[in-house]
C-alpha positions in Angstrom: 14.9 178.7 -4.5 16.4 175.2 -4.5 19.2 176.2 -6.8 19.9 179.3 -4.7 20.0 177.2 -1.5 22.5 174.7 -2.9 24.6 177.4 -4.6 25.3 179.1 -1.3 28.5 178.2 0.5 28.3 177.4 4.2 31.2 179.0 5.9 32.3 176.9 8.9 35.0 178.6 11.0 38.2 176.6 10.8 38.6 176.7 14.5 35.1 175.0 15.1 35.9 172.5 12.4 39.1 171.5 14.1 37.4 171.2 17.4 34.7 168.9 15.9 37.4 166.8 14.4 39.1 166.5 17.8 35.9 165.4 19.5 35.2 162.9 16.8 38.8 161.5 17.1 38.5 161.2 20.9 35.1 159.5 20.7 36.4 157.1 18.0 39.4 156.3 20.2 37.1 155.6 23.2 34.9 153.4 21.0 37.9 151.3 19.9 39.2 151.0 23.4 35.8 149.9 24.9 35.2 147.5 22.0 38.5 145.7 22.8 37.7 145.6 26.5 34.2 144.3 25.9 35.6 141.5 23.7 38.1 140.4 26.3 36.8 140.9 29.9 33.3 139.5 29.6 34.4 136.5 27.6 36.9 135.6 30.3 34.3 135.9 33.0 31.8 133.9 31.0 34.4 131.2 30.2 35.2 130.8 33.9 31.6 130.5 34.8 30.9 128.0 32.1 33.9 126.0 33.1 32.6 125.8 36.7 29.2 124.8 35.4 30.5 122.0 33.2 32.8 120.8 36.1 29.8 120.6 38.4 27.8 118.6 35.9 30.7 116.2 35.5 30.9 115.7 39.2 27.2 115.0 39.4 27.4 112.5 36.6 30.2 110.8 38.5 28.1 110.8 41.7 25.1 109.3 40.0 27.4 106.5 38.7 28.5 105.8 42.3 24.9 105.7 43.6 23.8 103.4 40.7 26.6 101.0 41.5 26.0 101.2 45.2 22.3 100.5 44.9 23.1 97.5 42.7 25.2 96.1 45.5 23.2 97.1 48.6 19.8 98.5 47.7 16.6 97.4 46.0 16.7 96.5 42.4 16.3 99.4 40.0 13.0 99.3 38.2 13.8 100.1 34.6 10.2 101.0 33.9 10.2 103.6 36.6 13.8 104.8 36.7 14.1 105.0 32.9 17.8 106.2 33.0 18.7 103.7 35.7 20.2 106.3 38.0 19.5 104.6 41.3 18.1 107.9 42.6 14.4 107.1 42.0 12.6 105.5 44.9 9.3 103.8 45.5 5.7 104.7 45.0 4.8 103.7 48.5 7.0 102.7 51.5 6.9 103.0 55.3 9.0 106.2 55.2 6.9 107.9 52.5 5.5 111.2 53.7 3.4 112.5 50.9 2.5 112.2 47.2 5.2 113.2 44.6 5.7 113.6 40.9 7.7 110.8 39.3 8.4 113.0 36.2 9.8 115.8 38.5 12.0 113.4 40.3 13.4 111.9 37.1 13.9 115.4 35.7 16.3 116.3 38.6 18.6 113.4 37.8 19.9 115.4 34.8 23.6 116.1 35.7 23.2 119.6 34.2 21.1 120.5 37.3 24.4 121.0 39.0 25.4 123.5 36.4 22.1 125.3 37.1 23.0 125.5 40.8 26.3 127.1 39.9 24.6 129.6 37.6 22.1 130.5 40.4 24.8 130.9 43.0 26.7 133.2 40.7 23.6 135.3 40.3 23.7 135.9 44.0 27.4 136.9 43.8 28.6 133.7 45.7 32.3 133.3 45.3 34.8 130.5 45.9 35.3 129.7 49.5 32.0 131.1 50.7 29.8 129.3 53.3 26.4 128.0 52.2 23.6 126.7 54.4 21.4 123.9 53.0 18.1 122.6 54.3 17.2 119.5 52.4 14.3 117.1 52.3 15.1 113.6 51.1 12.3 113.9 48.6 14.8 115.1 46.0 18.0 113.3 46.5 19.2 114.3 43.0 18.9 117.9 44.0 21.1 117.3 47.0 23.7 115.7 44.8 23.4 118.6 42.4 24.0 121.2 45.2 26.9 119.1 46.6 28.4 118.9 43.0 28.1 122.7 42.5 29.6 123.3 45.9 32.6 121.1 45.0 33.1 122.8 41.7 33.0 126.2 43.3 35.0 125.2 46.4 32.2 126.2 48.8 31.8 125.2 52.4 28.5 123.5 53.0 26.5 123.4 56.3 23.7 120.8 55.8 20.6 119.8 57.7 18.6 116.8 56.3 15.2 115.5 56.9 15.0 111.7 56.1 11.3 111.3 55.3 10.6 111.5 51.6 7.6 111.9 49.2 6.9 109.3 46.5 9.7 108.4 44.2 12.3 110.2 46.4 14.8 108.6 48.7 12.0 106.7 50.4 13.3 103.1 50.3 13.9 101.8 53.8 16.8 99.8 52.4 18.3 102.7 50.5 17.4 106.1 52.0 19.4 109.3 51.9 21.9 108.3 54.6 22.7 105.2 52.6 23.2 107.2 49.4 25.4 109.7 51.4 27.5 106.9 52.8 28.1 105.6 49.3 29.3 109.0 48.1 31.5 109.6 51.2 33.1 106.2 50.9 33.8 106.8 47.2 35.4 110.2 48.0 33.0 112.2 45.8 31.9 114.5 48.6 33.0 115.1 52.2 30.0 117.2 53.5 28.1 115.5 56.4 24.9 116.9 57.9 25.1 118.7 61.2 21.5 117.9 62.0 18.9 115.3 61.1 15.1 115.2 61.5 12.3 112.8 60.5 10.6 115.3 58.2 7.0 114.9 57.2 4.1 116.4 59.2 5.5 118.9 61.8 8.9 117.4 61.3 7.9 114.4 63.4 7.0 112.0 60.6 3.4 111.8 61.7 2.3 111.0 58.2 4.6 108.0 58.0 4.0 104.4 58.8 4.9 103.9 62.5 7.3 101.2 61.4 9.1 103.6 59.1 9.2 106.3 61.8 10.8 103.8 64.2 13.3 102.8 61.6 14.4 106.4 60.9 14.6 107.3 64.6 17.0 104.4 65.1 19.1 105.4 62.1 19.4 109.0 63.3 20.4 107.9 66.8 23.0 105.4 65.5 24.5 108.1 63.3 25.4 110.2 66.2 24.3 113.4 64.4 22.2 115.9 66.3 18.5 114.9 66.2 16.0 117.7 65.7 12.6 116.8 67.0 10.6 119.9 67.7 6.9 120.1 66.6 6.6 123.8 67.3 7.6 125.7 64.1 9.2 128.7 65.7 11.3 126.7 68.1 12.2 124.2 65.3 13.4 127.1 63.1 15.3 128.7 66.0 17.1 125.4 66.7 18.1 125.1 63.0 19.3 128.7 62.8 21.4 128.2 65.9 23.0 125.0 64.4 23.8 126.8 61.2 25.3 129.8 63.0 27.3 127.7 65.4 28.8 125.6 62.6 29.5 128.7 60.5 31.7 130.1 63.3 33.3 133.3 62.4 32.5 132.8 58.8 29.4 134.4 57.5 26.6 132.4 55.8 26.4 133.8 52.3 23.3 131.9 51.0 20.6 129.4 52.0 19.3 126.7 49.7 16.0 125.0 50.4 15.6 121.6 48.7 12.1 120.1 48.6 9.0 120.9 50.6 10.2 120.5 54.2 7.8 122.0 56.7 10.7 123.4 58.7 12.2 125.2 55.8 9.0 126.4 54.1 6.9 127.3 57.2 3.1 127.5 57.4 2.2 130.7 55.6 0.6 130.8 52.1 3.2 133.4 51.2 5.6 130.5 50.4 3.4 129.5 47.5 4.0 132.8 45.8 7.8 132.3 45.5 9.2 131.5 42.1 11.8 128.7 42.1 15.4 129.7 42.0 16.8 132.8 43.8 13.7 134.2 45.6 12.5 137.8 45.8 10.3 138.2 48.8 7.8 141.0 48.8 6.1 140.3 52.1 7.4 138.3 55.1 5.0 136.1 57.1 4.7 136.5 60.9 7.7 135.1 62.8 5.7 132.2 64.2 4.8 131.1 60.6 8.2 131.5 59.0 10.3 128.6 57.9 14.1 128.7 57.7 13.9 130.1 54.1 12.1 133.2 55.3 14.3 133.4 58.5 17.4 133.5 56.4 16.0 136.0 53.9 15.0 138.3 56.8 18.7 138.5 57.6 19.4 139.6 54.0 20.9 136.3 53.2 20.2 135.3 49.5 17.8 132.3 49.6 17.1 129.7 46.9 13.9 127.7 46.6 14.3 124.4 44.8 10.9 122.8 44.6 8.6 123.7 41.7 10.7 121.7 39.2 8.5 122.3 36.1 8.8 126.0 36.5 12.5 125.8 37.2 13.3 123.9 34.0 11.1 126.1 31.9 12.7 129.2 33.3 16.3 128.0 32.8 16.1 125.8 29.7 16.6 122.3 31.1 14.8 119.3 29.7 11.6 118.0 31.3 11.8 114.2 32.1 14.6 113.6 29.6 15.4 110.1 28.2 18.2 109.5 27.8 19.8 111.9 30.2 21.7 114.8 28.5 25.5 114.6 28.6 27.3 116.8 31.1 27.9 120.3 29.7 25.1 120.0 27.1 21.9 122.1 27.1 20.3 125.5 26.8 21.4 126.4 30.4 24.9 127.1 29.1 23.6 129.6 26.6 22.5 131.8 29.5 26.2 132.4 30.3 27.3 135.9 29.2 23.8 137.4 28.8 23.8 139.2 32.1 27.4 139.7 33.0 28.2 142.5 35.5 31.5 143.5 33.8 29.7 144.1 30.5 27.1 146.3 32.1 29.7 148.3 34.1 31.8 148.7 30.9 28.8 150.0 29.0 27.9 152.4 31.7 31.5 153.7 31.9 31.6 154.2 28.1 28.4 156.3 28.0 29.6 158.3 31.1 32.9 159.1 29.4 31.1 160.1 26.2 28.9 162.5 28.1 31.9 163.9 30.0 33.8 164.5 26.7 30.8 166.4 25.2 30.2 168.5 28.3 33.8 169.4 29.0 35.2 169.5 25.5 36.0 173.2 25.6 38.0 172.8 28.8 39.8 169.8 27.3 40.7 171.9 24.3 38.6 169.8 21.8 
């Protein structure tokens, strides 16, 4: 039986054989074409993104140098046992403008200049492009994250609309002699950034600093009034959020706000609903919105289909994106696992792959009509 089977000649019509060869040739040509495209287009896209990420990290490193030098001239002495990398961005354990407890390790972690690269990466995930307008709501608890966002915006040529609260948790910008407005002044004078806040508030409990020392609250109120920047002091959450949204929209003008970034744990930005605790750090995906009267600005922006970023749970953020936890010494700009993420989820590659398989299917389905 076996010998008989192999001894038989399988007669394949020459016409079918020619057609099969034609199909194989077309598929081979398509494979070569898409291989070349896949090697060129995604790498260019990835190189551009990586370049912006590295540039952002370099800008942040430069900004940290300015703040370090400025604090040496004007602010309290840097405690080398606390601020291990001597950045000048780590505040005090307790002070009159301290609002709540805070993690020293988390604050030190965010001084890594490659956090600016992470911000670029996150913004690109949300399809943010050069020239877009971004709204920022920032607590002074994480001055390093404010610097990181500003650095990313400069590298990407973004327009920033910023509202700051000046109260800060432990180890943030909570030194009465060197709070966020002082740091910002240093950066503006050095020409590192040009973004100024359109609104200021005290922060803390109900955005009125009720958990601060009265002396600290008085100090910050005077600082805000002397700055000439709009003072937000509204203890009702819904009205507070509405005031902030109006400020953002007014400043944006005809330009559309393309994203919102929340930095820290501001009551005004996070709101009062437990739903906020379910959000992962980074680009948020909201499954259920709180009632309007309990929403912070983050939820208000997301309800308008504006991509929202939540920068708070630092431990989870660095674990998710491959940054170092409480590093000493600080990593160099452009170094770290965050840069290895570039190219893993590029839109062009996915579209190219989909197009390839679609063409293969079309060739197989219509090969007779194509004469193959």
